Amino acid sequence: MPIRPYEVTAAEVVPGDLFALSAEDVAERRWHVVTHTLPVSPEVIRVTLRPPLGGVDHEEDLRREQTVTVAGRRVDVAEVPLVEPVSLEGVTFRDGDRLTVLRAVDPLADEVTYVRRWGAWHRDTTEAADAHAATDEEVRRWAADAGRDGTLVRHEPRPVRKARAAGPRRVVVTGLGAVTPLGVGTGELWDGLLEGRHGIRELTDPEFDGLPVRIAGTVPVDPAGLLPRQAARRMNRAAQFAVLAAREAWADAGYADGGTRESGLDPERVGVSLGAILGDASVLVGGDRKLRDRGPRGVSPLTTPMTVPSQAASQVSLDLHITGEARTVTSACASGTEAIGQAVDRIRYGRVDVALAGGAEAVVTPAIMASFAAMRALAEGDPSQGSPSRPFAKDRDGFVNGEGAGVLVLESEEHARARGARIYCEAAGWGLSADAYHVAAPDPSGDGIALALRRAVRDAGGEVTDVVHVNAHATATVDGDLAEARALRGVLGGRPLPVTALKGHLGHLQGAAGGVEAVAAVLTLHHGVVPPTVGCGEVDDGIDLDVVRDAPRRLPGAGDLVLSNSFGFGGHNAVLALRRVA
């Protein structure tokens, strides 16, 4: 029912009236319900007032001819609760406590809930993080002033957890492996990230002659030379990257060389989940060339099995004798992150106990490069003068195509602790969404990205105030970086949160990007250090994020979630949430 203020004399006021003493009170929506009137003298009437949404009574003595304001509605006095304020002096607050604040003098007010996280009180909202967090002393002051201010303040202590039936299992990261333009191994990756090196090179092979853009993030060694010759011949380049990264991750997790049997694992309780867009486009191109040059007999019988995007996952399962499952996820540049998320769920709900998850890609081919160039999506520049890939920079002009693989070993926490494994962090949650906007361009509103961010935090059982760092997708395209930044500001609010982007170091590894960047995010949590963003000399004014540049930075201590973002052509959005463990 709308409020329509009009003036009357105090003598006309009756119980049930919605009453304001002055024009300022009306403007500030400061109303009271008249619960009782009492003549004090022939000239004075005493009114008892109570906030319309509940609170304590107070009295005002008014001259009968005094002008006051009432609303065009009357309230049932019996329905307005009498609520005494509660002091919070001496109360011990704990993280997880909740506080509700209601401006009871405003009939149209909504209750605001705060949650105590990391020693401060934050608004409980899914829309955006509260830029200003209240201190314990401020909360005590709110409670002390509640009666005078016409507010209701209620403290709800965090409930003591009771024993409950078994539910989803916690998933932890115990092993890491990577093959990237910075070199083979997570050591090469991490050192290169911290030192601010990049692995973007000129493409000197004659097959790239004549292309408008001839730079890419390429792996500096031939992966086939690091594998047995016979095995390497049956793998495409992406599968070779995947097997090398998986072997490193497997050993890093403390398992024996050779695979499941040598490690004493039931192979049926281990799985593989890898993302890829195409895997290795060169096999199909090479097969077509041989068909035209030599005829049908020139085409290898391995062309088809080496062309499918699932070859990386199948080769990892063959190499380590994993029979539980070998899954392949194809969702454009979000493939690697989604593959990790799917593996998290497979372990959570008991389908497998251990999984190798990530992404692998090898699409630095003339046709793919020409296609990206035709889209005007590729950056240009001389790699010897610094990284041509400039995420979040004012002068960014596109991404640099790249290749590689990143693999994590995930396992249930009880499985890892039972064998005494070293635990990097918890794979706490993940979120997906779709833009439904355009076949290639990002939604400039960032709404789809924001939805994936919120879902990842919620799936991790956290709040946005728990987030201490974001490993951004940031491909260095003008529109893509702006959309991601807008989503991050909208969800995480105005807090100074360190954000880094690795595509200045590596280029865009396509379906492998999510796997490699997840490896880096795990190492960021493990070492407590955020790598800098290479190539970003001056941050675009429209980004408005705390982009880590020039040198590494210590990870903030107040919070425990790190987010790793991946977004792909067609509106695929995936976000992984990682939590540090004690």
Coordinates of C-alpha atoms in Angstrom, one line a residue:
M1 CA 0.0 0.0 0.0
P2 CA 1.6 3.3 -1.0
I3 CA 2.5 6.0 1.5
R4 CA 0.7 9.3 0.7
P5 CA 1.7 11.9 3.3
Y6 CA -0.6 14.7 4.4
E7 CA -0.7 17.2 7.2
V8 CA -3.1 17.2 10.2
T9 CA -3.0 18.7 13.7
A10 CA -1.9 16.6 16.6
A11 CA -5.4 16.6 18.0
E12 CA -6.5 14.6 14.9
V13 CA -4.0 11.8 15.4
V14 CA -5.4 8.5 16.5
P15 CA -3.8 5.1 17.3
G16 CA -2.8 3.2 14.2
D17 CA -1.8 6.3 12.3
L18 CA 1.6 6.2 10.5
F19 CA 3.2 9.4 11.9
A20 CA 6.1 11.7 11.1
L21 CA 7.0 14.5 13.3
S22 CA 8.6 16.8 10.7
A23 CA 9.2 17.3 7.0
E24 CA 12.8 16.1 7.4
D25 CA 11.4 12.8 8.9
V26 CA 9.2 12.4 5.8
A27 CA 12.1 13.0 3.5
E28 CA 14.2 10.5 5.3
R29 CA 11.3 7.9 5.5
R30 CA 11.4 8.0 9.3
W31 CA 7.9 7.0 10.4
H32 CA 6.3 5.7 13.6
V33 CA 3.0 4.0 14.4
V34 CA 0.9 5.8 17.0
T35 CA 0.1 3.1 19.6
H36 CA -1.6 5.3 22.2
T37 CA -2.7 8.9 22.8
L38 CA -3.2 10.5 26.2
P39 CA -4.4 14.1 27.0
V40 CA -1.9 15.7 29.3
S41 CA -3.6 19.1 29.5
P42 CA -6.2 21.1 27.6
E43 CA -3.3 22.2 25.3
V44 CA -1.0 19.1 25.1
I45 CA -1.5 15.6 24.0
R46 CA 1.0 12.8 24.6
V47 CA 1.5 10.2 21.8
T48 CA 3.3 6.8 22.2
L49 CA 5.2 5.9 19.1
R50 CA 6.7 2.6 17.8
P51 CA 8.7 1.9 14.6
P52 CA 6.3 0.3 12.1
L53 CA 8.5 -2.7 11.6
G54 CA 9.0 -3.2 15.3
G55 CA 11.1 -1.8 18.1
V56 CA 10.9 0.2 21.3
D57 CA 8.3 2.8 22.3
H58 CA 9.0 6.4 23.0
E59 CA 6.7 9.3 23.8
E60 CA 6.3 12.8 22.4
D61 CA 4.3 15.6 23.9
L62 CA 2.6 17.7 21.2
R63 CA 0.5 20.9 21.2
R64 CA -3.0 20.1 20.0
E65 CA -2.7 22.6 17.2
Q66 CA 0.8 21.5 16.2
T67 CA 1.0 20.4 12.5
V68 CA 2.3 16.9 12.0
T69 CA 2.3 14.5 9.0
V70 CA 0.5 11.2 8.7
A71 CA 0.5 8.7 5.8
G72 CA -2.5 7.6 3.8
R73 CA -2.6 4.3 5.6
R74 CA -3.5 3.0 9.0
V75 CA -1.7 0.2 10.8
D76 CA -3.0 -2.5 13.1
V77 CA -1.2 -1.7 16.3
A78 CA -1.4 -5.2 17.6
E79 CA 0.6 -6.4 14.6
V80 CA 3.6 -4.2 15.3
P81 CA 6.0 -6.1 17.6
L82 CA 7.6 -4.5 20.7
V83 CA 11.3 -5.4 20.4
E84 CA 13.8 -4.5 23.0
P85 CA 17.4 -3.8 21.8
V86 CA 20.0 -6.3 22.6
S87 CA 23.5 -5.3 23.6
L88 CA 26.5 -6.9 21.9
E89 CA 29.0 -5.7 24.4
G90 CA 31.1 -8.6 25.6
V91 CA 29.8 -10.9 22.9
T92 CA 32.6 -13.0 21.2
F93 CA 32.2 -12.9 17.4
R94 CA 33.4 -15.8 15.2
D95 CA 33.7 -16.1 11.4
G96 CA 30.5 -17.5 10.1
D97 CA 28.3 -15.4 12.5
R98 CA 25.4 -13.6 10.8
L99 CA 24.0 -10.1 11.6
T100 CA 20.7 -8.8 10.4
V101 CA 20.0 -5.0 10.4
L102 CA 16.6 -3.6 9.7
R103 CA 15.7 0.1 9.5
A104 CA 12.5 -0.4 11.3
V105 CA 11.3 3.2 11.0
D106 CA 11.0 2.8 7.2
P107 CA 7.9 0.7 6.4
L108 CA 9.4 -0.2 3.0
A109 CA 12.9 -1.2 4.2
D110 CA 14.5 -4.5 3.4
E111 CA 16.5 -6.4 6.0
V112 CA 20.2 -6.4 5.3
T113 CA 22.3 -9.4 6.3
Y114 CA 26.0 -9.4 7.1
V115 CA 28.3 -12.4 7.4
R116 CA 31.6 -12.3 9.3
R117 CA 34.4 -13.5 7.1
W118 CA 38.1 -13.1 7.8
G119 CA 37.5 -10.9 10.9
A120 CA 35.2 -8.4 9.2
W121 CA 31.5 -8.1 8.4
H122 CA 30.4 -8.2 4.8
R123 CA 27.0 -7.9 3.2
D124 CA 25.6 -11.3 2.3
T125 CA 24.8 -10.8 -1.4
T126 CA 25.3 -12.8 -4.6
E127 CA 25.5 -9.6 -6.7
A128 CA 28.7 -8.0 -5.7
A129 CA 31.2 -8.0 -2.9
D130 CA 30.8 -5.2 -0.3
A131 CA 33.5 -2.6 -0.9
H132 CA 33.4 -1.6 2.8
A133 CA 33.5 -4.2 5.4
A134 CA 32.3 -3.3 9.0
T135 CA 34.5 -3.9 12.0
D136 CA 33.4 -5.7 15.2
E137 CA 33.4 -2.3 17.0
E138 CA 31.1 -0.8 14.3
V139 CA 28.7 -3.7 14.7
R140 CA 28.6 -3.2 18.5
R141 CA 27.9 0.5 18.0
W142 CA 25.1 -0.3 15.6
A143 CA 23.5 -2.5 18.4
A144 CA 24.1 0.2 21.1
D145 CA 22.4 2.9 18.9
A146 CA 19.6 0.7 17.6
G147 CA 16.9 2.1 19.9
R148 CA 17.8 5.7 19.2
D149 CA 18.2 5.2 15.4
G150 CA 15.1 3.1 15.0
T151 CA 16.9 0.0 13.7
L152 CA 16.7 -3.6 14.7
V153 CA 20.0 -5.4 15.0
R154 CA 20.0 -9.2 15.6
H155 CA 23.1 -11.3 16.0
E156 CA 23.0 -15.0 15.0
P157 CA 26.0 -17.0 16.2
R158 CA 27.4 -19.6 13.8
P159 CA 25.7 -22.9 14.5
V160 CA 27.8 -25.7 15.9
R161 CA 28.0 -28.4 13.2
K162 CA 26.4 -31.7 14.1
A163 CA 27.5 -35.0 12.7
R164 CA 25.9 -35.7 9.4
A165 CA 25.6 -38.5 6.9
A166 CA 28.3 -38.9 4.3
G167 CA 28.0 -36.5 1.4
P168 CA 30.2 -35.2 -1.5
R169 CA 33.9 -35.8 -0.9
R170 CA 36.5 -33.1 -0.7
V171 CA 38.8 -33.1 -3.7
V172 CA 42.5 -32.1 -3.5
V173 CA 45.3 -31.4 -5.9
T174 CA 48.4 -33.7 -5.3
G175 CA 50.3 -33.5 -8.6
L176 CA 51.1 -31.0 -11.4
G177 CA 52.6 -31.3 -14.9
A178 CA 53.0 -28.8 -17.7
V179 CA 54.5 -28.5 -21.2
T180 CA 54.4 -24.8 -22.3
P181 CA 56.2 -22.3 -24.5
L182 CA 58.4 -21.6 -21.4
G183 CA 59.7 -25.1 -21.5
V184 CA 59.0 -28.7 -20.4
G185 CA 57.9 -29.1 -16.7
T186 CA 56.2 -27.0 -14.0
G187 CA 59.6 -25.8 -12.9
E188 CA 60.3 -24.1 -16.2
L189 CA 56.7 -22.7 -16.2
W190 CA 56.9 -21.3 -12.7
D191 CA 60.4 -19.8 -13.0
G192 CA 59.4 -18.2 -16.3
L193 CA 56.2 -16.7 -14.8
L194 CA 58.0 -15.2 -11.8
E195 CA 60.9 -13.9 -13.9
G196 CA 58.6 -12.2 -16.4
R197 CA 59.9 -14.2 -19.4
H198 CA 57.7 -15.1 -22.4
G199 CA 57.8 -18.0 -24.8
I200 CA 56.4 -16.3 -28.0
R201 CA 58.5 -16.9 -31.1
E202 CA 58.6 -16.2 -34.8
L203 CA 57.3 -19.0 -37.0
T204 CA 60.3 -19.7 -39.3
D205 CA 59.0 -22.9 -41.0
P206 CA 58.5 -22.3 -44.7
E207 CA 54.8 -23.5 -44.4
F208 CA 54.1 -20.2 -42.6
D209 CA 55.5 -18.0 -45.4
G210 CA 53.1 -15.5 -46.7
L211 CA 50.9 -15.4 -43.6
P212 CA 50.0 -11.9 -42.3
V213 CA 51.0 -12.9 -38.7
R214 CA 53.9 -15.3 -38.1
I215 CA 54.4 -15.4 -34.3
A216 CA 53.1 -17.9 -31.8
G217 CA 53.6 -19.4 -28.3
T218 CA 55.4 -22.6 -29.3
V219 CA 56.9 -25.3 -27.2
P220 CA 60.7 -24.9 -27.6
V221 CA 61.5 -28.7 -27.8
D222 CA 60.2 -31.5 -30.0
P223 CA 58.0 -33.6 -27.7
A224 CA 58.5 -36.7 -29.8
G225 CA 62.2 -36.7 -28.8
L226 CA 61.2 -37.1 -25.1
L227 CA 59.1 -40.2 -25.7
P228 CA 59.8 -43.7 -27.0
R229 CA 60.0 -43.5 -30.8
Q230 CA 57.4 -46.2 -31.5
A231 CA 54.9 -44.6 -29.0
A232 CA 55.4 -41.1 -30.3
R233 CA 54.7 -42.1 -33.9
R234 CA 51.1 -43.1 -32.8
M235 CA 50.4 -39.8 -31.0
N236 CA 49.6 -36.5 -32.5
R237 CA 51.5 -33.4 -31.1
A238 CA 48.8 -32.5 -28.6
A239 CA 48.8 -36.1 -27.3
Q240 CA 52.5 -36.0 -26.9
F241 CA 52.2 -32.8 -24.8
A242 CA 49.5 -34.5 -22.7
V243 CA 51.4 -37.6 -22.0
L244 CA 54.5 -35.7 -21.0
A245 CA 52.5 -33.4 -18.7
A246 CA 50.6 -36.4 -17.2
R247 CA 53.8 -38.3 -16.5
E248 CA 55.2 -35.4 -14.6
A249 CA 52.0 -34.8 -12.7
W250 CA 51.8 -38.6 -11.8
A251 CA 55.3 -38.6 -10.5
D252 CA 54.8 -35.3 -8.7
A253 CA 51.8 -36.8 -6.9
G254 CA 54.2 -39.5 -5.5
Y255 CA 53.0 -42.4 -7.7
A256 CA 55.4 -44.9 -9.3
D257 CA 56.6 -44.6 -12.9
G258 CA 54.6 -46.8 -15.2
G259 CA 51.1 -46.1 -14.0
T260 CA 48.4 -47.6 -11.9
R261 CA 49.7 -51.2 -11.6
E262 CA 53.1 -50.1 -10.5
S263 CA 51.5 -47.7 -8.0
G264 CA 49.3 -50.4 -6.5
L265 CA 46.1 -48.6 -7.6
D266 CA 42.9 -50.2 -9.0
P267 CA 43.0 -48.9 -12.6
E268 CA 39.2 -48.9 -12.6
R269 CA 39.2 -46.2 -9.8
V270 CA 41.3 -43.8 -11.8
G271 CA 40.1 -41.5 -14.6
V272 CA 41.3 -39.0 -17.2
S273 CA 39.5 -35.8 -18.1
L274 CA 41.2 -33.6 -20.7
G275 CA 40.0 -30.6 -22.7
A276 CA 40.8 -29.9 -26.3
I277 CA 39.3 -27.9 -29.1
L278 CA 40.8 -29.7 -32.1
G279 CA 43.8 -31.5 -30.5
D280 CA 46.2 -31.4 -33.4
A281 CA 44.9 -29.9 -36.6
S282 CA 48.1 -30.7 -38.5
V283 CA 47.3 -34.5 -38.8
L284 CA 44.2 -33.9 -40.8
V285 CA 45.9 -31.2 -42.9
G286 CA 48.8 -33.5 -43.5
G287 CA 46.6 -36.4 -44.5
D288 CA 44.7 -34.2 -47.0
R289 CA 48.1 -33.1 -48.5
K290 CA 49.3 -36.7 -48.9
L291 CA 46.0 -37.6 -50.5
R292 CA 46.4 -34.9 -53.1
D293 CA 50.1 -35.6 -53.7
R294 CA 50.3 -39.4 -53.5
G295 CA 46.8 -40.6 -53.8
P296 CA 44.8 -42.9 -51.3
R297 CA 47.8 -45.2 -50.7
G298 CA 49.8 -42.3 -49.3
V299 CA 47.4 -41.7 -46.4
S300 CA 48.4 -43.4 -43.2
P301 CA 45.9 -45.7 -41.5
L302 CA 46.7 -43.7 -38.3
T303 CA 45.3 -40.5 -39.7
T304 CA 41.8 -40.9 -38.3
P305 CA 42.7 -42.1 -34.8
M306 CA 45.3 -39.4 -34.6
T307 CA 42.9 -36.6 -35.7
V308 CA 40.2 -36.9 -33.1
P309 CA 40.3 -34.5 -30.2
S310 CA 40.0 -37.4 -27.8
Q311 CA 43.4 -38.7 -28.7
A312 CA 45.2 -37.0 -25.8
A313 CA 42.9 -38.5 -23.2
S314 CA 43.1 -41.9 -24.7
Q315 CA 46.9 -41.8 -25.0
V316 CA 47.2 -40.8 -21.3
S317 CA 45.0 -43.7 -20.3
L318 CA 47.1 -46.1 -22.4
D319 CA 50.4 -44.8 -21.1
L320 CA 49.4 -45.0 -17.4
H321 CA 47.0 -48.0 -17.7
I322 CA 43.9 -46.1 -16.5
T323 CA 40.7 -47.9 -17.2
G324 CA 38.2 -46.0 -15.0
E325 CA 37.3 -43.5 -17.8
A326 CA 39.0 -41.3 -20.4
R327 CA 36.8 -38.2 -21.0
T328 CA 37.3 -35.4 -23.5
V329 CA 35.7 -32.0 -23.1
T330 CA 35.3 -29.7 -26.1
S331 CA 34.0 -26.2 -25.2
A332 CA 36.3 -23.9 -27.1
C333 CA 38.9 -22.1 -25.0
A334 CA 37.0 -23.1 -21.8
S335 CA 37.7 -26.8 -22.5
G336 CA 40.6 -27.3 -20.0
T337 CA 38.9 -25.7 -17.1
E338 CA 35.6 -27.5 -17.7
A339 CA 37.5 -30.8 -18.0
I340 CA 39.0 -30.2 -14.5
G341 CA 35.6 -29.3 -13.1
Q342 CA 34.0 -32.5 -14.5
A343 CA 36.8 -34.5 -12.9
V344 CA 36.2 -32.8 -9.6
D345 CA 32.6 -33.9 -9.7
R346 CA 33.5 -37.5 -10.7
I347 CA 35.7 -37.7 -7.6
R348 CA 33.2 -35.9 -5.3
Y349 CA 30.4 -38.3 -6.0
G350 CA 32.5 -41.5 -5.9
R351 CA 32.8 -42.5 -9.5
V352 CA 36.6 -42.5 -9.3
D353 CA 39.1 -41.8 -6.5
V354 CA 41.9 -40.3 -8.6
A355 CA 41.9 -38.3 -11.9
L356 CA 44.3 -36.7 -14.2
A357 CA 42.6 -33.5 -15.5
G358 CA 43.5 -30.5 -17.7
G359 CA 44.0 -29.7 -21.3
A360 CA 46.2 -30.2 -24.3
E361 CA 46.3 -28.4 -27.7
A362 CA 48.5 -28.1 -30.8
V363 CA 46.8 -25.8 -33.3
V364 CA 49.7 -23.6 -34.5
T365 CA 49.1 -24.5 -38.1
P366 CA 49.0 -22.3 -41.2
A367 CA 45.3 -22.7 -41.7
I368 CA 44.4 -21.9 -38.1
M369 CA 46.8 -18.9 -38.1
A370 CA 45.3 -17.6 -41.3
S371 CA 41.8 -18.0 -40.0
F372 CA 42.6 -16.1 -36.8
A373 CA 44.3 -13.4 -38.8
A374 CA 41.2 -13.1 -41.0
M375 CA 39.2 -12.5 -37.9
R376 CA 41.6 -9.7 -37.0
A377 CA 42.0 -11.4 -33.7
L378 CA 45.8 -11.9 -33.7
A379 CA 48.4 -9.6 -32.1
E380 CA 51.4 -8.5 -34.1
G381 CA 54.9 -7.5 -33.0
D382 CA 58.5 -8.5 -32.6
P383 CA 58.9 -11.0 -29.8
S384 CA 62.5 -9.9 -29.3
Q385 CA 61.2 -6.5 -28.2
G386 CA 58.9 -7.9 -25.6
S387 CA 55.7 -10.0 -25.5
P388 CA 53.3 -9.0 -28.4
S389 CA 50.5 -10.4 -26.1
R390 CA 49.5 -7.5 -23.8
P391 CA 46.6 -8.5 -21.5
F392 CA 44.6 -5.6 -20.0
A393 CA 47.0 -3.1 -21.6
K394 CA 45.8 0.1 -23.1
D395 CA 47.6 -0.8 -26.4
R396 CA 46.5 -4.4 -26.6
D397 CA 45.4 -5.5 -30.1
G398 CA 44.8 -9.2 -30.0
F399 CA 45.9 -12.6 -28.8
V400 CA 48.9 -14.8 -29.7
N401 CA 48.1 -18.4 -30.7
G402 CA 49.9 -21.0 -28.6
E403 CA 50.3 -24.7 -27.8
G404 CA 51.0 -26.9 -24.8
A405 CA 49.4 -29.0 -22.0
G406 CA 48.7 -28.7 -18.3
V407 CA 47.6 -31.6 -16.1
L408 CA 46.6 -31.8 -12.5
V409 CA 46.3 -35.0 -10.4
L410 CA 43.1 -34.8 -8.4
E411 CA 42.0 -37.2 -5.7
S412 CA 39.6 -37.5 -2.8
E413 CA 41.1 -36.0 0.4
E414 CA 40.8 -39.3 2.3
H415 CA 42.6 -41.1 -0.5
A416 CA 45.4 -38.6 -0.5
R417 CA 45.8 -38.5 3.3
A418 CA 45.6 -42.2 3.6
R419 CA 48.8 -42.6 1.5
G420 CA 50.5 -39.6 3.1
A421 CA 50.5 -37.5 -0.1
R422 CA 51.6 -33.9 -0.3
I423 CA 48.5 -31.7 -0.9
Y424 CA 48.9 -28.5 -2.9
C425 CA 45.4 -27.2 -2.3
E426 CA 41.7 -28.1 -2.5
A427 CA 39.9 -28.2 -5.8
A428 CA 36.9 -26.6 -4.1
G429 CA 34.4 -25.9 -6.8
W430 CA 33.7 -24.8 -10.3
G431 CA 31.0 -22.9 -12.3
L432 CA 29.8 -22.9 -15.9
S433 CA 27.5 -20.6 -17.9
A434 CA 26.8 -19.6 -21.5
D435 CA 26.5 -16.1 -23.0
A436 CA 24.0 -17.0 -25.7
Y437 CA 25.2 -13.8 -27.4
H438 CA 27.4 -14.4 -30.5
V439 CA 29.3 -17.1 -32.4
A440 CA 32.6 -15.5 -31.6
A441 CA 32.3 -12.2 -29.8
P442 CA 32.0 -11.9 -26.0
D443 CA 28.9 -10.4 -24.4
P444 CA 30.1 -6.9 -23.5
S445 CA 27.9 -6.9 -20.4
G446 CA 29.9 -9.7 -18.8
D447 CA 26.7 -11.2 -17.4
G448 CA 27.5 -14.7 -18.4
I449 CA 31.0 -14.5 -17.0
A450 CA 29.6 -13.1 -13.7
L451 CA 27.2 -16.0 -13.5
A452 CA 30.1 -18.5 -13.8
L453 CA 32.1 -16.6 -11.2
R454 CA 29.3 -16.7 -8.7
R455 CA 28.5 -20.3 -9.3
A456 CA 32.1 -21.3 -8.8
V457 CA 32.3 -19.5 -5.4
R458 CA 29.0 -21.0 -4.3
D459 CA 30.0 -24.5 -5.4
A460 CA 33.1 -24.1 -3.3
G461 CA 30.9 -23.3 -0.3
G462 CA 32.4 -19.8 0.0
E463 CA 31.6 -16.2 -0.2
V464 CA 33.0 -13.6 -2.7
T465 CA 34.8 -12.1 0.3
D466 CA 36.9 -15.3 0.5
V467 CA 38.5 -14.6 -2.9
V468 CA 42.1 -13.4 -2.6
H469 CA 43.3 -13.6 -6.2
V470 CA 42.0 -14.2 -9.8
N471 CA 44.0 -15.8 -12.6
A472 CA 42.2 -14.1 -15.4
H473 CA 41.5 -15.4 -18.9
A474 CA 42.4 -12.0 -20.4
T475 CA 43.5 -13.0 -24.0
A476 CA 44.5 -9.3 -24.8
T477 CA 41.6 -8.7 -27.1
V478 CA 39.9 -5.4 -26.7
D479 CA 36.4 -6.5 -26.1
G480 CA 37.2 -9.8 -24.2
D481 CA 39.3 -8.1 -21.6
L482 CA 36.7 -5.4 -21.0
A483 CA 33.9 -7.9 -20.6
E484 CA 35.9 -10.0 -18.1
A485 CA 37.0 -6.9 -16.1
R486 CA 33.4 -5.7 -15.9
A487 CA 32.2 -9.1 -14.6
L488 CA 35.0 -9.2 -12.0
R489 CA 34.2 -5.7 -10.7
G490 CA 30.5 -6.6 -10.6
V491 CA 30.9 -9.8 -8.6
L492 CA 33.9 -9.0 -6.4
G493 CA 33.2 -5.3 -5.8
G494 CA 35.7 -2.6 -5.2
R495 CA 38.1 -4.5 -3.1
P496 CA 41.8 -4.2 -4.1
L497 CA 42.1 -7.8 -5.3
P498 CA 45.3 -8.9 -7.2
V499 CA 44.6 -10.1 -10.7
T500 CA 47.1 -11.6 -13.1
A501 CA 47.0 -12.8 -16.6
L502 CA 49.5 -15.3 -18.1
K503 CA 48.9 -15.0 -21.9
G504 CA 51.6 -12.4 -22.1
H505 CA 54.0 -15.1 -21.0
L506 CA 52.5 -18.0 -23.0
G507 CA 50.2 -16.8 -25.7
H508 CA 46.7 -18.3 -25.8
L509 CA 47.0 -22.1 -25.5
Q510 CA 43.4 -22.6 -26.6
G511 CA 42.0 -25.8 -25.1
A512 CA 45.1 -26.2 -23.0
A513 CA 44.9 -22.7 -21.5
G514 CA 42.6 -23.7 -18.6
G515 CA 44.9 -26.7 -17.7
V516 CA 48.1 -24.7 -17.7
E517 CA 46.6 -21.7 -15.9
A518 CA 45.1 -24.0 -13.3
V519 CA 48.6 -25.3 -12.7
A520 CA 49.9 -21.8 -12.2
A521 CA 46.9 -20.9 -9.9
V522 CA 47.7 -24.0 -7.7
L523 CA 51.4 -22.9 -7.5
T524 CA 50.3 -19.4 -6.6
L525 CA 48.3 -20.8 -3.6
H526 CA 51.1 -23.2 -2.7
H527 CA 53.9 -20.6 -2.7
G528 CA 51.8 -17.6 -1.7
V529 CA 53.1 -15.5 -4.6
V530 CA 51.2 -14.0 -7.6
P531 CA 53.2 -13.8 -10.9
P532 CA 53.2 -10.5 -12.8
T533 CA 51.3 -9.9 -16.0
V534 CA 53.8 -9.6 -18.8
G535 CA 53.2 -7.2 -21.7
C536 CA 50.9 -4.8 -19.7
G537 CA 52.9 -1.6 -19.7
E538 CA 49.9 0.6 -18.9
V539 CA 46.5 -0.7 -17.8
D540 CA 43.5 0.3 -19.9
D541 CA 41.5 2.9 -18.0
G542 CA 38.3 0.8 -18.6
I543 CA 39.8 -2.3 -16.8
D544 CA 39.8 -0.7 -13.3
L545 CA 41.3 -3.8 -11.7
D546 CA 44.4 -4.3 -9.5
V547 CA 46.5 -5.9 -12.2
V548 CA 49.8 -7.3 -10.9
R549 CA 52.6 -6.0 -13.1
D550 CA 56.4 -5.6 -13.2
A551 CA 57.2 -8.0 -10.3
P552 CA 55.6 -10.8 -8.3
R553 CA 53.5 -9.9 -5.3
R554 CA 52.7 -11.8 -2.1
L555 CA 49.3 -13.4 -2.0
P556 CA 47.0 -11.7 0.6
G557 CA 46.4 -13.5 3.8
A558 CA 42.8 -12.6 4.5
G559 CA 40.9 -15.1 2.3
D560 CA 41.4 -18.6 0.9
L561 CA 40.0 -18.9 -2.6
V562 CA 41.8 -18.4 -5.9
L563 CA 39.7 -18.3 -9.1
S564 CA 41.0 -19.4 -12.5
N565 CA 38.9 -18.2 -15.5
S566 CA 38.5 -19.6 -19.0
F567 CA 36.1 -18.3 -21.6
G568 CA 35.7 -19.5 -25.2
F569 CA 34.2 -18.7 -28.6
G570 CA 30.5 -19.2 -28.6
G571 CA 30.0 -18.0 -25.1
H572 CA 31.5 -20.9 -23.1
N573 CA 32.4 -19.7 -19.6
A574 CA 34.1 -21.8 -17.0
V575 CA 35.7 -20.9 -13.6
L576 CA 37.6 -23.1 -11.2
A577 CA 37.8 -22.3 -7.5
L578 CA 40.8 -23.5 -5.6
R579 CA 41.2 -23.2 -1.8
R580 CA 44.4 -23.2 0.2
V581 CA 44.8 -25.9 2.9
A582 CA 46.5 -25.8 6.2

